Coordinates of C-alpha atoms and ligand atoms in Angstrom, one line a residue:
X21 CA 148.4 42.4 131.3
X22 CA 151.6 40.4 131.5
X23 CA 150.7 39.5 135.0
X24 CA 147.3 38.2 134.0
X25 CA 148.9 36.2 131.2
X26 CA 151.4 34.7 133.6
X27 CA 148.7 33.8 136.1
X28 CA 146.5 32.3 133.4
X29 CA 149.3 30.2 132.0
X30 CA 150.3 29.0 135.4
X31 CA 146.7 28.0 136.3
X32 CA 146.4 26.3 132.9
X33 CA 149.7 24.4 133.3
X34 CA 148.8 23.4 136.9
X35 CA 145.3 22.2 135.8
X36 CA 146.9 20.0 133.0
X37 CA 149.4 18.6 135.5
X38 CA 146.9 18.2 138.4
X39 CA 144.2 16.6 136.2
X40 CA 146.9 14.2 134.9
X41 CA 148.1 13.4 138.4
X42 CA 144.5 12.9 139.7
X43 CA 143.8 10.6 136.8
X44 CA 146.9 8.6 137.4
X45 CA 146.3 8.3 141.1
X46 CA 142.7 7.4 140.5
X47 CA 143.7 4.8 137.9
X48 CA 146.3 3.2 140.3
X49 CA 143.8 3.3 143.0
X50 CA 141.1 1.6 140.9
X51 CA 143.6 -1.0 139.6
X52 CA 144.6 -1.9 143.1
X53 CA 141.0 -1.9 144.3
X54 CA 139.9 -4.1 141.3
X55 CA 142.7 -6.6 141.9
X56 CA 141.7 -7.0 145.5
X57 CA 138.0 -7.5 144.4
X58 CA 138.9 -10.2 142.0
X59 CA 141.1 -11.9 144.6
X60 CA 138.2 -11.8 147.0
X61 CA 135.9 -13.3 144.3
X62 CA 138.3 -16.2 143.7
X63 CA 138.3 -16.9 147.4
X64 CA 134.5 -16.5 147.6
X65 CA 134.1 -19.2 145.0
X66 CA 136.1 -21.7 147.1
X67 CA 134.2 -20.7 150.2
X68 CA 130.9 -21.4 148.4
X69 CA 132.2 -24.8 147.3
X70 CA 133.3 -25.6 150.9
X71 CA 130.0 -24.6 152.1
X72 CA 128.1 -26.9 149.7
X73 CA 130.4 -29.8 150.7
X74 CA 129.9 -29.0 154.4
X75 CA 126.1 -29.1 153.8
X76 CA 126.4 -32.5 152.3
X77 CA 128.5 -33.8 155.2
X78 CA 126.1 -32.3 157.8
X79 CA 123.1 -33.9 156.0
X80 CA 124.8 -37.3 156.0
X81 CA 126.0 -36.9 159.7
X82 CA 122.5 -35.9 160.8
X83 CA 121.0 -39.0 159.0
X84 CA 123.7 -41.1 160.6
X85 CA 123.0 -39.7 164.1
X86 CA 119.3 -40.5 163.8
X87 CA 120.2 -44.1 162.6
X88 CA 118.6 -43.4 159.2
X89 CA 121.7 -43.6 157.1
X90 CA 120.9 -47.2 156.2
X91 CA 119.4 -49.1 153.2
X92 CA 116.1 -49.7 155.0
X93 CA 112.7 -48.3 153.7
X94 CA 112.7 -45.9 156.6
X95 CA 116.3 -44.9 155.8
X96 CA 115.6 -44.3 152.1
X97 CA 112.6 -42.2 153.1
X98 CA 114.7 -40.1 155.4
X99 CA 117.5 -39.7 152.8
X100 CA 114.9 -38.7 150.2
X101 CA 113.6 -36.0 152.6
X102 CA 117.1 -34.8 153.2
X103 CA 117.9 -34.5 149.4
X104 CA 114.6 -32.8 148.9
X105 CA 115.4 -30.2 151.6
X106 CA 118.7 -29.2 150.1
X107 CA 119.1 -27.5 146.7
X108 CA 122.8 -28.4 146.5
X109 CA 122.5 -32.1 147.2
X110 CA 121.3 -34.1 144.1
X111 CA 121.4 -37.5 145.7
X112 CA 122.7 -39.5 148.6
X113 CA 123.4 -43.2 148.4
X114 CA 125.1 -45.9 150.5
X115 CA 127.7 -48.2 149.0
X116 CA 128.1 -51.4 150.8
X117 CA 130.5 -54.0 149.4
X118 CA 129.7 -53.0 145.8
X119 CA 126.0 -52.9 146.5
X120 CA 124.3 -49.6 146.5
X121 CA 121.0 -48.2 147.8
X122 CA 119.9 -44.8 146.9
X123 CA 117.2 -42.3 147.4
X124 CA 116.2 -41.8 143.8
X125 CA 116.7 -45.1 142.0
X126 CA 114.9 -43.6 139.0
X127 CA 117.5 -40.8 138.5
X128 CA 119.8 -41.3 135.6
X129 CA 122.9 -40.3 137.4
X130 CA 125.5 -43.0 136.8
X131 CA 126.4 -42.9 140.5
X132 CA 127.6 -46.3 141.2
X133 CA 129.9 -46.3 138.1
X134 CA 131.3 -42.9 139.0
X135 CA 131.8 -43.7 142.7
X136 CA 133.6 -46.9 141.7
X137 CA 135.8 -45.6 139.0
X138 CA 136.7 -41.9 139.5
X139 CA 139.9 -41.0 141.3
X140 CA 139.3 -39.8 144.8
X141 CA 141.0 -36.8 146.6
X142 CA 141.2 -36.9 150.3
X143 CA 140.2 -34.0 152.5
X144 CA 141.8 -32.9 155.7
X145 CA 139.3 -34.9 157.6
X146 CA 140.5 -38.5 156.7
X147 CA 136.9 -39.8 156.7
X148 CA 136.0 -37.6 153.8
X149 CA 137.2 -37.7 150.2
X150 CA 135.9 -36.1 146.9
X151 CA 135.6 -37.2 143.3
X152 CA 134.3 -35.4 140.2
X153 CA 131.6 -36.6 137.9
X154 CA 129.2 -35.4 135.3
X155 CA 125.5 -36.1 135.0
X156 CA 124.0 -37.4 131.8
X157 CA 123.5 -33.8 130.6
X158 CA 127.2 -33.2 131.0
X159 CA 126.8 -30.9 134.0
X160 CA 129.7 -31.2 136.5
X161 CA 129.0 -32.5 140.0
X162 CA 131.0 -33.5 143.0
X163 CA 130.8 -36.7 144.9
X164 CA 131.4 -36.3 148.6
X165 CA 132.3 -39.6 150.2
X166 CA 132.0 -40.2 153.9
X167 CA 133.6 -43.5 155.0
X168 CA 131.3 -45.1 157.5
X169 CA 133.2 -48.3 158.2
X170 CA 135.0 -51.2 156.5
X171 CA 133.5 -51.4 153.0
X172 CA 130.6 -49.0 153.7
X173 CA 130.4 -45.5 152.7
X174 CA 127.8 -42.8 152.2
X175 CA 128.1 -40.6 149.1
X176 CA 126.4 -37.3 148.6
X177 CA 126.3 -35.9 145.1
X178 CA 126.6 -32.1 145.2
X179 CA 125.5 -30.0 142.3
X180 CA 128.2 -27.5 141.3
X181 CA 126.5 -26.3 138.2
X182 CA 125.0 -23.0 139.5
X183 CA 127.6 -22.5 142.2
X184 CA 129.6 -19.8 140.3
X185 CA 126.9 -18.4 138.2
X186 CA 126.5 -15.0 140.0
X187 CA 130.1 -14.7 141.3
X188 CA 131.4 -12.5 138.4
X189 CA 130.3 -8.8 138.4
X190 CA 127.8 -8.1 135.6
X191 CA 130.1 -5.4 134.1
X192 CA 133.0 -7.8 133.4
X193 CA 131.0 -11.1 133.1
X194 CA 131.4 -11.3 129.3
X195 CA 135.2 -10.9 129.6
X196 CA 136.0 -13.3 132.4
X197 CA 135.7 -16.9 133.5
X198 CA 136.1 -18.7 136.8
X199 CA 136.5 -22.4 137.6
X200 CA 137.2 -24.7 140.5
X201 CA 139.6 -27.6 140.2
X202 CA 139.7 -30.7 142.2
X203 CA 143.3 -31.8 142.7
X204 CA 145.6 -30.6 140.1
X205 CA 143.3 -30.0 137.1
X206 CA 140.0 -31.8 137.3
X207 CA 137.3 -29.1 136.7
X208 CA 134.4 -29.6 139.1
X209 CA 132.7 -26.2 138.6
X210 CA 133.0 -23.5 136.0
X211 CA 131.4 -20.4 134.7
X212 CA 132.8 -19.3 131.4
X213 CA 130.8 -16.7 129.7
X214 CA 133.9 -14.9 128.4
X215 CA 136.1 -17.8 127.5
X216 CA 135.7 -17.2 123.8
X217 CA 137.0 -13.6 124.2
X218 CA 139.8 -14.6 126.5
X219 CA 142.8 -15.0 124.3
X220 CA 145.7 -15.7 126.7
X221 CA 147.5 -12.6 125.4
X222 CA 144.7 -10.4 126.5
X223 CA 144.3 -11.9 130.0
X224 CA 145.2 -9.3 132.5
X225 CA 145.7 -11.6 135.4
X226 CA 144.9 -14.8 137.1
X227 CA 143.4 -14.7 140.5
X228 CA 143.4 -17.8 142.7
X229 CA 141.8 -19.1 145.9
X230 CA 142.6 -22.4 147.7
X231 CA 140.8 -24.4 150.3
X232 CA 142.5 -25.4 153.6
X233 CA 140.1 -28.3 154.2
X234 CA 139.5 -29.8 150.7
X235 CA 141.8 -30.3 147.7
X236 CA 140.1 -27.5 145.8
X237 CA 141.5 -24.4 144.0
X238 CA 139.7 -21.7 142.2
X239 CA 141.0 -19.7 139.2
X240 CA 139.5 -16.4 137.9
X241 CA 140.7 -14.9 134.7
X242 CA 139.7 -11.6 133.2
X243 CA 140.4 -9.6 130.1
X244 CA 142.9 -6.8 130.5
X245 CA 140.7 -4.0 129.2
X246 CA 137.7 -5.2 131.1
X247 CA 139.7 -5.4 134.3
X248 CA 141.2 -1.9 134.0
X249 CA 137.8 -0.5 132.8
X250 CA 135.8 -1.8 135.7
X251 CA 134.9 1.0 138.2
X252 CA 136.7 3.4 136.0
X253 CA 134.3 6.4 136.2
X254 CA 136.0 9.1 138.1
X255 CA 133.9 10.6 140.9
X256 CA 133.0 14.2 140.2
X257 CA 134.5 15.3 143.5
X258 CA 138.0 14.3 142.3
X259 CA 137.7 16.6 139.3
X260 CA 136.3 19.4 141.5
X261 CA 139.2 18.9 144.0
X262 CA 141.8 18.9 141.1
X263 CA 140.2 22.1 139.6
X264 CA 140.4 23.9 143.0
X265 CA 143.9 22.7 143.6
X266 CA 144.9 23.9 140.1
X267 CA 143.5 27.4 140.9
X268 CA 145.4 27.5 144.2
X269 CA 148.6 26.1 142.9
X270 CA 148.5 28.0 139.7
X271 CA 147.9 31.3 141.5
X272 CA 150.9 30.5 143.8
X273 CA 153.1 29.8 140.8
X274 CA 151.8 32.8 139.1
X275 CA 152.6 34.9 142.1
X276 CA 156.1 33.4 142.3
X277 CA 156.7 34.0 138.6
X278 CA 155.4 37.6 138.5
X279 CA 157.2 38.5 141.7
X280 CA 159.8 41.2 141.1
X281 CA 163.3 39.7 140.9
X282 CA 165.3 39.8 144.2
X283 CA 167.8 42.6 144.7
X284 CA 170.6 40.0 144.3
X285 CA 169.2 39.0 140.9
X286 CA 168.9 42.6 140.0
X287 CA 172.5 43.4 141.0
X288 CA 173.7 40.4 139.0
X289 CA 171.9 41.8 136.0
X290 CA 173.2 45.3 136.7
X291 CA 176.8 44.1 136.7
X292 CA 176.2 42.2 133.5
X293 CA 174.5 45.0 131.7
X294 CA 177.0 47.7 132.8
X295 CA 174.8 49.6 135.3
X296 CA 177.6 49.6 137.9
X297 CA 179.8 52.6 137.2
X298 CA 182.7 54.3 138.9
X299 CA 182.3 57.8 140.1
X300 CA 185.4 59.8 140.8
X301 CA 186.0 61.9 143.9
X302 CA 189.1 64.1 143.7
X303 CA 191.8 63.9 146.4
X304 CA 193.8 67.1 146.8
X305 CA 197.1 68.0 148.5
X306 CA 196.2 70.2 151.4
X307 CA 199.5 71.9 151.0
X308 CA 199.2 72.9 147.3
X309 CA 195.5 72.4 146.7
X310 CA 196.4 70.4 143.6
X311 CA 194.5 67.3 142.6
X312 CA 196.8 64.4 143.4
X313 CA 194.4 61.7 142.7
X314 CA 190.9 60.3 143.0
X315 CA 188.9 57.6 144.7
X316 CA 186.7 55.4 142.6
X317 CA 183.3 55.0 144.1
X318 CA 180.8 52.5 142.9
X319 CA 177.4 53.8 141.7
X320 CA 174.5 51.7 140.5
X321 CA 172.7 53.7 138.0
X322 CA 169.5 52.0 137.0
X323 CA 168.1 52.3 133.5
X324 CA 165.5 54.8 134.7
X325 CA 168.3 57.0 135.9
X326 CA 167.8 56.4 139.7
X327 CA 170.9 55.8 141.6
X328 CA 171.4 53.1 144.3
X329 CA 173.9 53.9 147.1
X330 CA 176.9 51.6 147.6
X331 CA 176.0 51.5 151.2
X332 CA 173.0 49.5 150.1
X333 CA 174.5 47.2 147.5
X334 CA 178.1 46.6 148.6
X335 CA 177.1 44.6 151.6
X336 CA 174.6 42.7 149.4
X337 CA 177.3 42.1 146.8
X338 CA 179.7 40.8 149.4
X339 CA 177.2 38.4 150.9
X340 CA 176.0 37.1 147.6
X341 CA 179.5 36.6 146.1
X342 CA 179.1 39.4 143.6
X343 CA 181.7 41.8 145.1
X344 CA 184.4 40.7 142.7
X345 CA 182.0 41.5 139.8
X346 CA 181.6 45.0 141.2
X347 CA 185.4 45.5 141.4
X348 CA 185.7 44.2 137.9
X349 CA 183.0 46.5 136.6
X350 CA 184.6 49.6 138.3
X351 CA 188.1 49.0 137.2
X352 CA 187.4 47.9 133.6
X353 CA 185.2 51.0 133.2
X354 CA 187.6 53.4 134.9
X355 CA 190.6 52.2 132.9
X356 CA 189.8 53.6 129.5
X357 CA 188.2 56.8 131.0
X358 CA 191.4 57.7 132.9
X359 CA 193.9 56.5 130.3
X360 CA 194.7 60.0 128.8
X361 CA 194.7 61.7 132.1
X362 CA 197.1 59.2 133.7
X363 CA 199.4 59.5 130.7
X364 CA 199.5 63.3 131.0
X365 CA 199.7 63.4 134.8
X366 CA 202.5 61.1 135.9
X367 CA 201.7 61.6 139.7
X368 CA 198.0 61.1 139.7
X369 CA 196.9 58.2 141.9
X370 CA 193.7 56.2 141.6
X371 CA 192.3 54.6 144.7
X372 CA 189.6 52.0 144.8
X373 CA 187.9 50.1 147.6
X374 CA 188.0 46.4 148.6
X375 CA 186.4 44.8 151.6
X376 CA 188.6 42.9 154.1
X377 CA 187.0 39.6 153.1
X378 CA 187.9 40.3 149.4
X379 CA 191.4 41.4 150.4
X380 CA 192.1 38.2 152.4
X381 CA 190.3 36.0 149.9
X382 CA 192.1 33.2 148.0
X383 CA 193.8 34.4 144.9
X384 CA 193.0 38.1 145.3
X385 CA 196.4 39.4 144.2
X386 CA 196.5 37.3 141.1
X387 CA 192.9 38.2 140.2
X388 CA 193.5 41.9 140.7
X389 CA 196.8 41.7 138.7
X390 CA 194.9 40.2 135.7
X391 CA 192.1 42.7 136.0
X392 CA 194.5 45.7 136.1
X393 CA 196.1 44.4 132.9
X394 CA 192.8 44.1 131.3
X395 CA 191.6 47.6 132.4
X396 CA 194.8 49.3 131.0
X397 CA 195.4 51.0 134.4
X398 CA 198.9 51.5 135.5
X399 CA 199.8 49.5 138.7
X400 CA 202.1 52.2 139.9
X401 CA 199.2 54.6 140.1
X402 CA 196.8 52.3 142.0
X403 CA 195.9 52.4 145.7
X404 CA 193.8 49.6 147.2
X405 CA 191.7 50.9 150.1
X406 CA 190.9 48.3 152.7
X407 CA 188.3 49.5 155.2
X408 CA 188.9 49.2 158.8
X409 CA 185.2 49.4 159.5
X410 CA 185.0 45.6 159.3
X411 CA 187.3 43.3 161.3
X412 CA 190.5 42.3 159.6
X413 CA 190.6 38.8 161.0
X414 CA 193.9 37.6 159.9
X415 CA 196.4 40.3 160.3
X416 CA 199.4 38.1 159.3
X417 CA 197.8 37.3 156.0
X418 CA 196.7 40.9 155.4
X419 CA 200.4 41.8 155.9
X420 CA 201.4 39.2 153.3
X421 CA 198.8 40.4 150.8
X422 CA 199.9 44.0 151.3
X423 CA 203.6 43.0 150.7
X424 CA 202.5 41.1 147.5
X425 CA 200.6 44.1 146.2
X426 CA 203.5 46.5 146.9
X427 CA 205.7 44.0 145.1
X428 CA 203.6 44.6 142.1
X429 CA 203.8 48.4 142.6
X430 CA 200.3 48.7 144.0
X431 CA 199.9 50.7 147.2
X432 CA 197.5 49.9 150.1
X433 CA 195.6 52.4 152.1
X434 CA 193.8 51.8 155.5
X435 CA 190.4 53.3 154.9
X436 CA 188.1 54.8 157.6
X437 CA 191.0 54.7 159.9
X438 CA 190.1 55.0 163.6
X439 CA 186.7 53.4 163.3
X440 CA 187.9 49.8 163.2
X441 CA 188.1 46.9 165.6
X442 CA 191.8 46.6 165.0
X443 CA 192.9 49.8 166.9
X444 CA 196.3 51.0 165.9
X445 CA 197.5 47.4 165.1
X446 CA 196.4 47.6 161.5
X447 CA 198.3 50.8 161.1
X448 CA 201.4 49.4 162.6
X449 CA 201.5 45.9 161.2
X450 CA 199.8 46.0 157.8
X451 CA 202.6 47.7 155.9
X452 CA 200.2 50.2 154.2
X453 CA 201.5 53.4 152.6
X454 CA 198.4 55.6 153.3
X455 CA 196.0 56.2 156.1
X456 CA 192.6 57.6 155.3
X457 CA 191.2 59.4 158.4
X458 CA 187.5 58.7 158.7
X459 CA 184.9 61.5 158.3
X460 CA 183.8 60.9 161.9
X461 CA 187.1 62.6 163.1
X462 CA 187.1 65.2 160.4
X463 CA 183.6 66.2 161.5
X464 CA 184.7 66.9 165.1
X465 CA 188.3 68.1 164.5
X466 CA 187.4 71.8 164.7
X467 CA 185.1 71.7 167.8
X468 CA 186.2 68.7 169.8
X469 CA 189.7 68.6 171.4
X470 CA 189.5 64.8 172.0
X471 CA 188.8 64.2 168.3
X472 CA 191.8 66.5 167.5
X473 CA 194.0 64.3 169.8
X474 CA 193.0 61.2 167.9
X475 CA 193.8 62.8 164.6
X476 CA 197.1 64.0 166.0
X477 CA 197.8 60.5 167.1
X478 CA 196.9 59.0 163.7
X479 CA 199.2 61.5 162.0
X480 CA 202.0 60.7 164.4
X481 CA 201.8 57.0 163.9
X482 CA 201.5 57.4 160.1
X483 CA 204.5 59.7 159.9
X484 CA 206.5 57.2 162.0
X485 CA 205.7 54.4 159.6
X486 CA 206.2 56.6 156.5
X487 CA 202.5 56.7 155.5
X488 CA 200.6 59.5 153.8
X489 CA 197.6 60.8 155.6
X490 CA 194.3 61.7 153.8
X491 CA 191.3 63.3 155.5
X492 CA 188.0 62.0 154.3
X493 CA 184.7 63.9 154.3
X494 CA 185.9 67.5 154.5
X495 CA 182.9 69.8 154.3
X496 CA 184.1 73.1 155.8
X497 CA 187.1 75.2 155.1
X498 CA 187.7 75.5 158.9
X499 CA 188.4 71.8 158.9
X500 CA 191.0 72.2 156.2
X501 CA 192.9 74.7 158.3
X502 CA 192.9 72.5 161.5
X503 CA 193.8 69.3 159.5
X504 CA 196.7 71.2 157.8
X505 CA 197.9 72.5 161.2
X506 CA 197.8 68.9 162.5
X507 CA 200.0 67.7 159.6
X508 CA 197.4 65.9 157.5
X509 CA 198.7 65.9 153.9
X510 CA 195.8 65.3 151.7
X511 CA 192.0 65.6 151.7
X512 CA 188.8 64.8 149.9
X513 CA 185.3 65.8 150.6
X514 CA 182.2 67.6 149.4
X515 CA 183.9 71.0 150.1
X516 CA 186.3 70.1 147.2
X517 CA 184.0 68.0 145.1
X518 CA 181.3 65.4 145.4
X519 CA 182.1 62.1 143.5
X520 CA 181.5 62.9 139.8
X521 CA 181.4 61.1 136.5
X522 CA 184.7 60.6 134.7
X523 CA 184.2 63.5 132.2
X524 CA 183.6 65.9 135.0
X525 CA 186.6 64.7 136.9
X526 CA 188.8 65.0 133.8
X527 CA 187.6 68.7 133.5
X528 CA 188.4 69.3 137.2
X529 CA 192.0 68.0 136.7
X530 CA 192.5 69.9 133.4
X531 CA 191.4 73.1 135.0
X532 CA 193.6 72.4 138.0
X533 CA 196.5 71.7 135.8
X534 CA 195.9 74.8 133.6
X535 CA 196.2 76.9 136.7
X536 CA 198.8 74.8 138.3
X537 CA 196.6 74.9 141.4
X538 CA 193.1 73.9 142.4
X539 CA 190.5 76.2 141.0
X540 CA 187.5 77.0 143.1
X541 CA 184.1 78.7 143.0
X542 CA 182.7 80.7 145.8
X543 CA 182.1 78.4 148.8
X544 CA 185.2 76.4 148.1
X545 CA 183.6 73.9 145.7
X546 CA 185.2 72.9 142.4
X547 CA 183.3 74.1 139.4
X548 CA 181.3 71.4 137.5
X549 CA 181.5 73.4 134.2
X550 CA 184.8 74.0 132.6
X551 CA 186.3 77.4 133.4
X552 CA 186.3 79.4 130.2
X553 CA 189.0 81.9 130.9
X554 CA 190.2 84.4 133.5
X555 CA 192.6 84.3 136.4
X556 CA 193.1 81.0 138.3
X557 CA 190.9 80.8 141.4
X558 CA 191.8 79.5 144.7
X559 CA 189.7 77.8 147.4
X560 CA 188.8 80.7 149.6
X561 CA 190.3 80.7 153.1
X562 CA 192.4 77.6 152.5
X563 CA 195.7 79.1 153.0
Ligands
C2E622 P1 184.6 55.1 151.6 O1 185.5 54.3 150.8 O2 185.0 55.6 152.9 O3 184.2 56.3 150.7 C1 183.9 57.6 151.1 C2 182.5 57.8 151.2 O4 182.2 59.1 151.8 C3 181.8 57.9 149.9 O5 180.5 57.4 150.0 C4 181.7 59.3 149.5 O6 180.7 59.7 148.7 C5 181.5 59.9 150.9 N1 181.9 61.2 151.0 C6 183.1 61.8 150.6 N2 183.2 63.1 151.0 C7 182.1 63.4 151.8 C8 181.6 64.5 152.5 O7 182.3 65.5 152.5 N3 180.5 64.4 153.2 C9 179.8 63.2 153.2 N4 178.7 63.2 153.9 N5 180.2 62.1 152.5 C10 181.4 62.2 151.8 P2 179.8 56.4 149.1 O8 180.3 56.7 147.7 O9 178.4 56.3 149.4 O10 180.5 55.0 149.5 C11 180.2 54.5 150.8 C12 181.2 53.4 151.0 O11 180.9 52.3 150.2 C13 182.6 53.6 150.7 O12 183.2 54.3 151.8 C14 183.2 52.3 150.6 O13 183.5 51.7 151.8 C15 182.1 51.6 149.9 N6 182.3 51.5 148.5 C16 182.1 52.4 147.5 N7 182.4 51.9 146.3 C17 182.9 50.7 146.6 C18 183.5 49.7 145.7 O14 183.6 49.8 144.5 N8 183.9 48.5 146.3 C19 183.8 48.3 147.7 N9 184.2 47.2 148.2 N10 183.3 49.2 148.4 C20 182.9 50.4 147.9
MG623 MG1 187.4 54.4 150.4
MG624 MG1 186.4 55.9 154.0

């Protein structure tokens, strides 16, 4: 149910975001596209005007080429036909020393006056110039002057009235205007259906076009809302694509969110919520069978009661930087649980494990010192076990750390001795006070004479350097006999007891102390229930 909700919300959130993104992208795209369109329209207006002027020049040059650009009856006839053939040209006339002859003498265009008085603007072609004029009805027109010779010029009147009429798209026509200026600001053509609605504050943009050949410039203006509203309808496929993307992205996010947390996250939570607990495995003196200490072993007890092995989570804790958190959890939990026992049993030792990387890490001794203080444990009872399974890279530093710990009263043990990469060098140089012989050698000590030789060697070196020897993983009473014979002083293993919770360990110690010796059930295992009464029991076959 929760999963469905997570998926649903993820898809909904993705849809909202993706539709928003699609809308923004579409808007930006449309705005850019519209701007380009308006720019093109402004240029198109200029091109049209150029084209109309070109037509007039061509008409005049054709008349000139056929010798009919002259004030003769034949010439006037030809000029009349040329004007009649072109919709853009209103009239053509020839000015010769103030005298004018024209095709349509009856038209009411004040041509001569305009030609004589209006300012002229030269084109790139020096023979051509332009002037603006209006007809009697007030419609703008353009005079195209072609200088034929000294005092003689042909002038074509080009109608610019309808030139811009269909330039503006119908959808924005009522909110835009366009005009063409001759020179700086003389309007020669305009189409201004939206001028009334074009308050300058609402003008989105001005678009301009200029002519290379003639002194003409166009200017298109459009209302802001009309500009951004043009072509605004979003095609259906965009919405469909956004919808499909929302389902895909939403499902992926949903999958990500409803994914079970990683083991690292779980371990972090476990440390925080107190699911990492110490278990206690007793260590006995092989000589007296008395419990002389215990090893704290980390257990991850999940809320559902399942237990995760340290073999699984200790490497993870080390690689994810949570190993100090595990150490803190173990020591702070063990402290109060062992407080009474330690007070009653002045010789009881408490060992706990650290990895070489932890041991060699910056500030380890200081951190440990503070932690011990906080846990209430006594430094004089503590033994730090450093495993030899992993390489101890910097033996010189390891030696310094050991010395610093011993200075504080804390002992150091080499754990899993014999398995490591360091050979005997760790034993000889570290300055530890205890060697824990790995289960591997305890397993073979009864049956394999080579293993026995290795154990013997470890015991010899340990003795030489004044270190205690502890055998790990004792499962059979035969192993006890051989280990004792080889001079191993202490032992721990399932034969004696598995790692147990604090309460059980306390009972084991109390029973042991009641009897003055280790009490045992048949099979050599310590009882898990308190012994009610009766004579003290011994581990059968141990002596
Ligand atoms: P270790 O320090 O060598 O601990 C001894 C391991 O051997 C423990 O396994 C213990 O339960 C097991 N063991 C003891 N006696 C017997 C036996 O007779 N037979 C067998 N088959 N096993 C026996 P555990 O508790 O699973 O711990 C495994 C390793 O995880 C430890 O090896 C230690 O290296 C590491 N570890 C445990 N707790 C911590 C911790 O708090 N911090 C760090 N850094 N490492 C820890
Ligand atoms: Mg250990
Ligand atoms: Mg070990």
